Short mmCIF file of C-alpha atoms and ligand atoms in Angstrom, two decimals:
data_model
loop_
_atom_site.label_atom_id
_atom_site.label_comp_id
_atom_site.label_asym_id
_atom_site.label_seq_id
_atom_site.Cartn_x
_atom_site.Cartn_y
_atom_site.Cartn_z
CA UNK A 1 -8.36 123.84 -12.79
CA UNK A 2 -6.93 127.35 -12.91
CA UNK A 3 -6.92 129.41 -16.27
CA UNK A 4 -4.87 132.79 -15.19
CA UNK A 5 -5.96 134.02 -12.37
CA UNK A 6 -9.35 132.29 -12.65
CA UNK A 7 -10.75 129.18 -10.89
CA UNK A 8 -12.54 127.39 -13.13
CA UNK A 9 -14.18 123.72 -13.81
CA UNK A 10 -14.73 124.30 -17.76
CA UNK A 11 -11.45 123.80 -19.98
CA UNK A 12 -13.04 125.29 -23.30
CA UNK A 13 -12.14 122.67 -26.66
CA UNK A 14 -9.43 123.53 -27.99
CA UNK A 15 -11.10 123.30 -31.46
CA UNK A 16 -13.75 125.32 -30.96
CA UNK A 17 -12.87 128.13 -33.97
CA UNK A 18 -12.11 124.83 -36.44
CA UNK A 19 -15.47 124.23 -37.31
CA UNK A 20 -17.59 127.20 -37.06
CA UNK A 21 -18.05 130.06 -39.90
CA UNK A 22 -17.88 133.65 -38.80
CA UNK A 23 -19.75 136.46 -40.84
CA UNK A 24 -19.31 139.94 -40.46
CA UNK A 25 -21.73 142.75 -39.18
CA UNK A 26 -22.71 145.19 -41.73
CA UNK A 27 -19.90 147.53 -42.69
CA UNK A 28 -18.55 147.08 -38.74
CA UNK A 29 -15.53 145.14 -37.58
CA UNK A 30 -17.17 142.56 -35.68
CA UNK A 31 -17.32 138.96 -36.73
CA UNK A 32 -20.41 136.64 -35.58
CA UNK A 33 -20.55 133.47 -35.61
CA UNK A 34 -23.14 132.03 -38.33
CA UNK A 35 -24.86 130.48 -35.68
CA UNK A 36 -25.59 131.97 -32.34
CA UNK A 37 -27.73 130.23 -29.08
CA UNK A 38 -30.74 132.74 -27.58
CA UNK A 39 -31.46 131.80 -24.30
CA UNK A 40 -35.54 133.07 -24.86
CA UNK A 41 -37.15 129.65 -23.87
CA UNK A 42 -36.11 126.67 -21.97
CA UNK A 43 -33.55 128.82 -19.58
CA UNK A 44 -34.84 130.06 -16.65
CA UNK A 45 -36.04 129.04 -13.00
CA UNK A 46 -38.35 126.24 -14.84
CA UNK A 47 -35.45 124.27 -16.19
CA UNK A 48 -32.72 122.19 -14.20
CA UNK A 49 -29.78 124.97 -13.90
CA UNK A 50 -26.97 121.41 -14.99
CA UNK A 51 -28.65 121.48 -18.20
CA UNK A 52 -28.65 125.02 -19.80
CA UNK A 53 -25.16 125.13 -18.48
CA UNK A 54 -24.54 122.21 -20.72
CA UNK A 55 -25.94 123.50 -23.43
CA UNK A 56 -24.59 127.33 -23.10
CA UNK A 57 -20.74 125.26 -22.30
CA UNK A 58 -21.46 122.94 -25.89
CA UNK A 59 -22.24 125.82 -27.79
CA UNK A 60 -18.96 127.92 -26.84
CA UNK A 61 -17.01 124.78 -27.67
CA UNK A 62 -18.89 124.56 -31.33
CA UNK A 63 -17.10 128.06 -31.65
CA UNK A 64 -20.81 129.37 -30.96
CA UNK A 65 -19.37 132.64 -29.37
CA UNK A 66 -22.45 135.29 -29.73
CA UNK A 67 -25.34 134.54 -26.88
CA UNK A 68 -28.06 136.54 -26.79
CA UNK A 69 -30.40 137.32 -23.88
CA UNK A 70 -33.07 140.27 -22.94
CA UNK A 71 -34.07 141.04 -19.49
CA UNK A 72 -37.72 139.47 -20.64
CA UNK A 73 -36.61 136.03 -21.08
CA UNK A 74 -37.24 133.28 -18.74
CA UNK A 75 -39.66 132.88 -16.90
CA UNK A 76 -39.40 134.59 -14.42
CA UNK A 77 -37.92 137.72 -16.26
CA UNK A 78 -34.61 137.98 -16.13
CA UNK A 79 -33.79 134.43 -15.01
CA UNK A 80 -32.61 133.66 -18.32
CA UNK A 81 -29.71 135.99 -18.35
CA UNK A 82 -28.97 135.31 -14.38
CA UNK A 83 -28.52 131.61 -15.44
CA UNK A 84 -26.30 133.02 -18.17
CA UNK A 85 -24.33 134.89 -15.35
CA UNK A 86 -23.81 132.29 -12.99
CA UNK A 87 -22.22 130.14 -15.96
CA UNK A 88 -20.43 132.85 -16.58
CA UNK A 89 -18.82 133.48 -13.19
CA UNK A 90 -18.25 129.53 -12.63
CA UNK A 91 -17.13 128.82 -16.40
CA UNK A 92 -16.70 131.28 -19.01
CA UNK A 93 -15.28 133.83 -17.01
CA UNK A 94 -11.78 133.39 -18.36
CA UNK A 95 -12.94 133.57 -21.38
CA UNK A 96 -15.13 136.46 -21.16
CA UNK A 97 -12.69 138.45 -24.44
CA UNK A 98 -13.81 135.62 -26.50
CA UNK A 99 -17.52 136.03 -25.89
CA UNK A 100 -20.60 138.68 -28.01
CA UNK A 101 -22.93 139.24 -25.22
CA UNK A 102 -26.40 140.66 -26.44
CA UNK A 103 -29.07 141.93 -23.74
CA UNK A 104 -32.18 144.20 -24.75
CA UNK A 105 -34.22 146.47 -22.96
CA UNK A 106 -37.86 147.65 -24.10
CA UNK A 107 -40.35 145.36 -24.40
CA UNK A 108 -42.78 145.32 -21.00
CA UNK A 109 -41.21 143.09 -18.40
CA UNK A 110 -43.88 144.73 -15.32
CA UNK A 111 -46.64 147.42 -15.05
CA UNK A 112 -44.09 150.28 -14.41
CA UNK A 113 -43.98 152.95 -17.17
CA UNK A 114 -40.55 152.72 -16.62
CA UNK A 115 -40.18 148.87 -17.55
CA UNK A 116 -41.14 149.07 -20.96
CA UNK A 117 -40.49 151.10 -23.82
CA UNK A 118 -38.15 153.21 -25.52
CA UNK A 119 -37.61 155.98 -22.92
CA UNK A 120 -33.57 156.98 -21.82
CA UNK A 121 -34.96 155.66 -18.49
CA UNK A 122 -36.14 152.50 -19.45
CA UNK A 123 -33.26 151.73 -21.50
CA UNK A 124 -30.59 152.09 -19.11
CA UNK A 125 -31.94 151.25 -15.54
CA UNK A 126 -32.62 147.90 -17.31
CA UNK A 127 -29.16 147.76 -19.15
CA UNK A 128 -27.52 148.58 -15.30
CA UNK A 129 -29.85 145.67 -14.45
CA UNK A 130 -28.79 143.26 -17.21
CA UNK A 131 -25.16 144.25 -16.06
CA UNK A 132 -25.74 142.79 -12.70
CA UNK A 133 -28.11 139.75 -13.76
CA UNK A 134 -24.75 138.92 -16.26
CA UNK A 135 -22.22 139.64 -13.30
CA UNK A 136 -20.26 141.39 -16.60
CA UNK A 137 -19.04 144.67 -16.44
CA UNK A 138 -20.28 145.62 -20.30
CA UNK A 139 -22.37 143.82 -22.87
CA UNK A 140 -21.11 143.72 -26.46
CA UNK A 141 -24.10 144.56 -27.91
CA UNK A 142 -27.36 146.43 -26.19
CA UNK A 143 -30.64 146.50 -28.27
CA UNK A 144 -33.85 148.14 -27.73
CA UNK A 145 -35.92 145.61 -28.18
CA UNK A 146 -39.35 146.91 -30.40
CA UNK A 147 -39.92 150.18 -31.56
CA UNK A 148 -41.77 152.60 -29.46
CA UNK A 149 -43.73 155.24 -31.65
CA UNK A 150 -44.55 157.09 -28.25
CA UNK A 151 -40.70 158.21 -27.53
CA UNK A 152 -39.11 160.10 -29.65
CA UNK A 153 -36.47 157.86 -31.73
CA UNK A 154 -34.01 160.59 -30.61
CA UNK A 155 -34.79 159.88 -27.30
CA UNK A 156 -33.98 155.86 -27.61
CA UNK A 157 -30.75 156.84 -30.18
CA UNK A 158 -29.13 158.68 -27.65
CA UNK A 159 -29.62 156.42 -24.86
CA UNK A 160 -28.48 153.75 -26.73
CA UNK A 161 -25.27 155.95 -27.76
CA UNK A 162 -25.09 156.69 -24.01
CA UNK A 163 -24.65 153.41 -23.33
CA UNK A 164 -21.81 153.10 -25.50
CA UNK A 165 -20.11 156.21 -24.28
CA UNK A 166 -20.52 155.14 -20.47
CA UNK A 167 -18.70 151.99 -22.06
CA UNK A 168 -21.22 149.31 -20.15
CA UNK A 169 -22.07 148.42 -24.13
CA UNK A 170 -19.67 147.95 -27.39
CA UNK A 171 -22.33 148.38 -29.99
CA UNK A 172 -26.06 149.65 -30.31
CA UNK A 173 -28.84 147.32 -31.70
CA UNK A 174 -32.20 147.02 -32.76
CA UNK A 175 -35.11 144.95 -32.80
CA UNK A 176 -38.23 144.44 -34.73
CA UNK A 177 -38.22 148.00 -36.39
CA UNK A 178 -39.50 148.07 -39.41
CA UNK A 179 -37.12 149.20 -42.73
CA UNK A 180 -38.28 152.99 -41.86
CA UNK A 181 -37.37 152.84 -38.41
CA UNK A 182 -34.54 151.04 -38.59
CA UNK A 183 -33.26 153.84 -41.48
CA UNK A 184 -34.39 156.20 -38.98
CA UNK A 185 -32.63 155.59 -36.21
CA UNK A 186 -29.27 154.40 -37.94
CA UNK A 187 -29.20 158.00 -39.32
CA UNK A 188 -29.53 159.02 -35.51
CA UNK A 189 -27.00 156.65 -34.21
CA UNK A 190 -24.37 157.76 -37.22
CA UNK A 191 -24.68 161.26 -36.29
CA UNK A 192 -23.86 160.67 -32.53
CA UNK A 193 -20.52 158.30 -34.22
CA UNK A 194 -22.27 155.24 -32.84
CA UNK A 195 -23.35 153.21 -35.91
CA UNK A 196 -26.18 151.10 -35.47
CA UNK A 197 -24.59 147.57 -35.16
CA UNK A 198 -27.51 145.02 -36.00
CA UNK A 199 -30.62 144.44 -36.22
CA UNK A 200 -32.56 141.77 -34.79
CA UNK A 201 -35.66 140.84 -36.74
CA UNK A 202 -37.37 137.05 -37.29
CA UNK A 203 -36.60 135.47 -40.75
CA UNK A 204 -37.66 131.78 -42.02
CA UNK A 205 -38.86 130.06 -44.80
CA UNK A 206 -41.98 130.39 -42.98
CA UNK A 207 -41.46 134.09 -42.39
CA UNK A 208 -39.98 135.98 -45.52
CA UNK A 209 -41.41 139.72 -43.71
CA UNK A 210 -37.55 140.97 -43.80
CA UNK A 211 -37.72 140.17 -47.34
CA UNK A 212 -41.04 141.32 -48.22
CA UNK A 213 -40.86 145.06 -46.16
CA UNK A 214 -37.52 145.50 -47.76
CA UNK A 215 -35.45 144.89 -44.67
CA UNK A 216 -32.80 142.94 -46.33
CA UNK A 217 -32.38 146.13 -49.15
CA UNK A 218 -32.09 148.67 -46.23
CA UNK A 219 -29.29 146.75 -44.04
CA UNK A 220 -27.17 146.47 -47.16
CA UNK A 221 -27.68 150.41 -47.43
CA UNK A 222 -27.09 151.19 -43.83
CA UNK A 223 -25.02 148.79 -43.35
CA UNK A 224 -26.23 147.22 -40.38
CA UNK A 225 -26.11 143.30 -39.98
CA UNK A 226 -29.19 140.95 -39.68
CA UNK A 227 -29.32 138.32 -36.70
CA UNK A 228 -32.49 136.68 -37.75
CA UNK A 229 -34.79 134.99 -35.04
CA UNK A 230 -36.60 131.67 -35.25
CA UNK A 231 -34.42 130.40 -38.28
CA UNK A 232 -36.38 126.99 -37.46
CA UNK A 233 -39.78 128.95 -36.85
CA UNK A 234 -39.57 127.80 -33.38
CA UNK A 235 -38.85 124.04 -34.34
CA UNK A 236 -41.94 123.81 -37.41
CA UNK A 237 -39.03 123.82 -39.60
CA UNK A 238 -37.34 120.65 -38.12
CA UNK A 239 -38.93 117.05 -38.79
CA UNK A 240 -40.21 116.66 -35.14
CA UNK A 241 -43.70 118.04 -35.69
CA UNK A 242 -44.43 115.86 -38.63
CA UNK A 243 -45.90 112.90 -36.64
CA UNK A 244 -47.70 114.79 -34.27
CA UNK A 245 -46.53 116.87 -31.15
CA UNK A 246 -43.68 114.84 -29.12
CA UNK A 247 -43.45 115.09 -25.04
CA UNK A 248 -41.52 118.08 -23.71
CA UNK A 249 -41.51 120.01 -26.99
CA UNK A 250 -42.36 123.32 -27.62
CA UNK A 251 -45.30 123.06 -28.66
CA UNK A 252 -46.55 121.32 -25.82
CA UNK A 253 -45.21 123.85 -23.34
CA UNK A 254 -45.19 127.04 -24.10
CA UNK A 255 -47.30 130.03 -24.66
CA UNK A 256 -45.68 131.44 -28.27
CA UNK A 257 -46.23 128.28 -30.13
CA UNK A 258 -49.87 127.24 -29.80
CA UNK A 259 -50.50 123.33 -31.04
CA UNK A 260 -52.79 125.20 -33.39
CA UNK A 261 -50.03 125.95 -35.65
CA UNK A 262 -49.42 122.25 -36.39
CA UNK A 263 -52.52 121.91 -38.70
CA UNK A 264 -52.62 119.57 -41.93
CA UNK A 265 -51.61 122.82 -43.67
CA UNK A 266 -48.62 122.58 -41.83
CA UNK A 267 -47.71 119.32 -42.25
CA UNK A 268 -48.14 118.58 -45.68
CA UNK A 269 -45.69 121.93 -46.37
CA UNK A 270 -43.30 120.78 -43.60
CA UNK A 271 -42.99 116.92 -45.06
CA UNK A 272 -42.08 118.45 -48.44
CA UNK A 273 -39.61 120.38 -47.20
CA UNK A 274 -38.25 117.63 -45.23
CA UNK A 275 -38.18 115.40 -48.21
CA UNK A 276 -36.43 118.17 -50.36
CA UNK A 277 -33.49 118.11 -47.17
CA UNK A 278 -33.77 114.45 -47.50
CA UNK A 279 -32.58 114.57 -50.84
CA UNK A 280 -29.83 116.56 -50.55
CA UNK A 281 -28.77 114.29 -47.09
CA UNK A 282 -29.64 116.69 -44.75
CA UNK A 283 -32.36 117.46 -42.11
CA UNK A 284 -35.30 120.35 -42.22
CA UNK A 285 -33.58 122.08 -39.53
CA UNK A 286 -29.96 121.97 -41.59
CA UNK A 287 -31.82 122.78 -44.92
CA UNK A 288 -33.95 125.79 -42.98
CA UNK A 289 -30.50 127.15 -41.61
CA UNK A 290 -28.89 127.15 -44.78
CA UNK A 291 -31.76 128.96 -46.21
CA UNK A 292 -31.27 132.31 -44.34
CA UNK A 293 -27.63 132.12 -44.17
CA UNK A 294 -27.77 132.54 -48.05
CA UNK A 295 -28.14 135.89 -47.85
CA UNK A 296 -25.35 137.86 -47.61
CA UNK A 297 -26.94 140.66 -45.41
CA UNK A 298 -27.66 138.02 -42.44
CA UNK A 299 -25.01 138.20 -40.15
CA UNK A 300 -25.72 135.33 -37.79
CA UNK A 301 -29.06 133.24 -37.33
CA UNK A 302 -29.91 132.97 -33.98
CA UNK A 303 -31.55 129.56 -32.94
CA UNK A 304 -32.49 128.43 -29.80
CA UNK A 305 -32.16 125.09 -27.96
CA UNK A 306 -32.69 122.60 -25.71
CA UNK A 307 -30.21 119.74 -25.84
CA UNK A 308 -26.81 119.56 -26.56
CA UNK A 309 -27.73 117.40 -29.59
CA UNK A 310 -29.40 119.80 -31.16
CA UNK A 311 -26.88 122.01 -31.32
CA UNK A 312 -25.02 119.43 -32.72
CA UNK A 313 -26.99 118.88 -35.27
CA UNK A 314 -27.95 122.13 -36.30
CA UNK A 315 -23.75 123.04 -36.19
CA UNK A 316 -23.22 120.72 -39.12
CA UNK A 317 -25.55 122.66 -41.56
CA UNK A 318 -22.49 124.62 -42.35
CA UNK A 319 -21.27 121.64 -43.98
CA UNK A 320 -23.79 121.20 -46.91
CA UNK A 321 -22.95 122.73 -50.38
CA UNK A 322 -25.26 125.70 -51.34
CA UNK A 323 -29.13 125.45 -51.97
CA UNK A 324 -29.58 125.38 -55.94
CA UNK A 325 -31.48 127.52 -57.49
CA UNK A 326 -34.15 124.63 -58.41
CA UNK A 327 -34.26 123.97 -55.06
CA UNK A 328 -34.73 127.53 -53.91
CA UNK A 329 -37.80 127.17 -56.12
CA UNK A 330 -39.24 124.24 -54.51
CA UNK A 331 -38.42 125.66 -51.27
CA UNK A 332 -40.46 129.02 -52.37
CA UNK A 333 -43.32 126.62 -53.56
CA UNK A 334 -43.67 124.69 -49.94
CA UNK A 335 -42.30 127.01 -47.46
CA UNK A 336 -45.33 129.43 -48.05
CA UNK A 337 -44.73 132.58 -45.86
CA UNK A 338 -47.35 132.60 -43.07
CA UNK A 339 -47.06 129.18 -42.37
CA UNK A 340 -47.16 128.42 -38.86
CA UNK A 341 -47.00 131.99 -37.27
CA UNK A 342 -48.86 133.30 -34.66
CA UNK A 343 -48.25 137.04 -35.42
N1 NAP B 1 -35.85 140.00 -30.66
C1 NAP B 1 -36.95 139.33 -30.44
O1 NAP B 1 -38.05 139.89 -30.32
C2 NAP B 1 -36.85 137.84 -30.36
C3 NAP B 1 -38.02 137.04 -30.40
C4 NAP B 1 -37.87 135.66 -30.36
C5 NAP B 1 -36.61 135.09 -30.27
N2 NAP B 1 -35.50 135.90 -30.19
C6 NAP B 1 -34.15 135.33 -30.04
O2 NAP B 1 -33.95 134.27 -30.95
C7 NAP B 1 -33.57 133.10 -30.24
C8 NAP B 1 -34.01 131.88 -30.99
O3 NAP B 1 -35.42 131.88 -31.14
P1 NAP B 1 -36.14 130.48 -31.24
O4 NAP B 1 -35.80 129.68 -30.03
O5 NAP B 1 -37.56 130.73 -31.58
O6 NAP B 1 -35.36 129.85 -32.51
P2 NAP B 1 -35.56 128.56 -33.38
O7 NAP B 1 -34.16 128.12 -33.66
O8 NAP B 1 -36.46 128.84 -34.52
O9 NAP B 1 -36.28 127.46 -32.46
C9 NAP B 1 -35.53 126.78 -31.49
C10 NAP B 1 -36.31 125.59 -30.95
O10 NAP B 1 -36.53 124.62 -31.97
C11 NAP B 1 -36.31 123.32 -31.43
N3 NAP B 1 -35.15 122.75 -32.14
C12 NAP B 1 -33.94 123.33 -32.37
N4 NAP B 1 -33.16 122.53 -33.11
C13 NAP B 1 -33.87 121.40 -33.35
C14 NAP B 1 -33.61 120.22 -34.07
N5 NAP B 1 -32.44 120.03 -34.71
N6 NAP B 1 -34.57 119.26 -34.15
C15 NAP B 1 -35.76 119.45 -33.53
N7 NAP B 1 -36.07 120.56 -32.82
C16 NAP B 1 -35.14 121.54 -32.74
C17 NAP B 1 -36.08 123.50 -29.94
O11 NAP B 1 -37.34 123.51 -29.29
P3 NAP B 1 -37.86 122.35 -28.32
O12 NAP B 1 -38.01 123.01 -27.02
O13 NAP B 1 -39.17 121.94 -28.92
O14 NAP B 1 -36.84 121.24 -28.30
C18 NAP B 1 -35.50 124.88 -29.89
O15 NAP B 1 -35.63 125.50 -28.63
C19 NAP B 1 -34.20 133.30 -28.86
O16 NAP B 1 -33.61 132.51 -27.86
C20 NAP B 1 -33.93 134.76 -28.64
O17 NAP B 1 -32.59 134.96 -28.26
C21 NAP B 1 -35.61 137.25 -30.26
#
């Protein structure tokens, strides 16, 4: 079918802005969707390429608009966001105005001192890398992945703000900073008249650092948004670990969730939790959602998957009233922050 001037074989839903919820970023003018697909694991070379366009084509038509990618993921690295361009070209292209792009640059990707780190040259050979593994001519949002204490942050601001300038990204981000750093180098980025965006840190029941370092206080001051990682702890906070570790699932296969994690520990705080979502008809995964979307200063929280029912699934948390304040309780009680994680 043609859309424009485009060839393409995806005709988007027509319905896809009905259901979702958009949230917006800090003090900017951007709206994110309250759910957005990472394409960390289960994209890549490993993975059949009909699949992960399935999934990336289901989430756009769940009005899941924001997709985030790094030049790390795949494996190999950078196969994640070259899958991302290929559906792109073939599929999204017409609809490349209605469509956050993240990429990040930062964190080591090879043995080069120049493929890792904070440095201006880091940052933007990858970002002019990212550009081509996309096929896009700009990303909407470019992040430097984790902090590098051995550039100075003035050094990473102004490539970042670069960036912006030389218009191949909208908006600046961060990642895994602490509060400090992240103060730090919004002060930088508001100086140059490039305001830091977001800021890209992991949040769960099972993780409650953002709350705990005071994260959460210093976005509302600097008015950055939160797009919080691993909402579902990598899938411990979904009812499929609870009878032991199923075929094909993370846990089985890949190297950042080690079977250790699902201990008896584990499980007896996971089948609470699941029979606290019970009770209010949902799942773990809908309850877990819910739970960092609560807080005002999370934009988006960024989830990952592998099926199209998952995503699904996971869409129609936005449909359950409000956690209670008893049940915030109980969830503080079982959801016991440590659970689980592996660093
Ligand atoms: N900035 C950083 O340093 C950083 C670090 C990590 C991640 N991220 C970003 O955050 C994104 C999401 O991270 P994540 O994948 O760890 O998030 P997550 O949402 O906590 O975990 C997603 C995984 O949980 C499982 N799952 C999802 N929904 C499920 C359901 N309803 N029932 C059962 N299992 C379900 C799937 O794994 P199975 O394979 O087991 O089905 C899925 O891949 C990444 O893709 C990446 O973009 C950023």
């Amino acid at each position: 079918m043609t859309h424009g001037a485009f060839e393409t074989t995806h005709a988007a839903a027509r319905d896809r802005y009905d259901r979702m919820a958009y949230r917006r970023a800090g003090r900017s003018g951007l709206d994110l969707p309250a759910l957005s697909l990472g394409l960390w694991q289960k994209f890549g070379t490993d993975y059949a390429y009909e699949t992960q366009r399935e999934i990336i084509l289901h989430a756009f038509d769940l009005g899941i608009t924001h997709f985030d990618n790094a030049d790390r993921y795949g494996p190999p690295h950078r196969a994640a966001q070259q899958v991302f361009g290929r559906v792109l070209a073939r599929d999204l292209a017409p609809y490349r105005d209605e469509l956050v792009l993240s990429t990040k640059a930062g964190n080591p990707i090879g043995p080069s001192p120049y493929l890792r780190g904070g440095s201006r040259k880091s940052l933007l050979n990858s970002l002019d890398h990212s550009l081509r593994d996309l096929g896009t001519d700009y990303v909407d949002v470019f992040y430097h992945h984790r902090a590098d204490p051995s550039t100075p942050l003035e050094e990473t601001a102004s490539a970042l703000a670069d960036a912006v300038r030389q218009g191949k990204a909208l908006y600046a981000g961060v990642s895994n900073y602490t509060p400090e750093q992240a103060h730090a180098i919004a002060e930088l980025l508001r100086v140059q008249r490039v305001p830091l965006l977001v800021h890209q840190p992991r949040y769960s029941v099972f993780d409650r650092t953002p709350e705990l370092s005071g994260l959460l206080d210093t976005a509302a001051a600097d008015g950055f948004g939160l797009v919080v990682y691993s909402p579902l702890a990598q899938g411990l906070l979904t009812d499929k670990y609870l009878q032991g570790i199923p075929a094909g699932a993370r846990a089985e296969n890949s190297a950042f969730l080690s079977p250790d994690a699902i201990d008896a520990v584990y499980r007896e705080r996971a089948a609470a939790l699941n029979a606290l979502a019970q009770g209010r008809g949902q799942s773990l995964a809908q309850l877990a959602l819910q739970w960092v979307l609560r807080r005002p200063e999370v934009t988006s929280a960024l989830i990952g998957a592998s099926s199209t029912w998952q995503l699904d699934h996971n869409v129609k948390a936005l449909d359950f009233p409000p956690l209670t304040d008893d049940e915030l309780k109980l969830i503080d009680e079982h959801g016991v922050h440590g659970t689980g994680l592996n660093r």
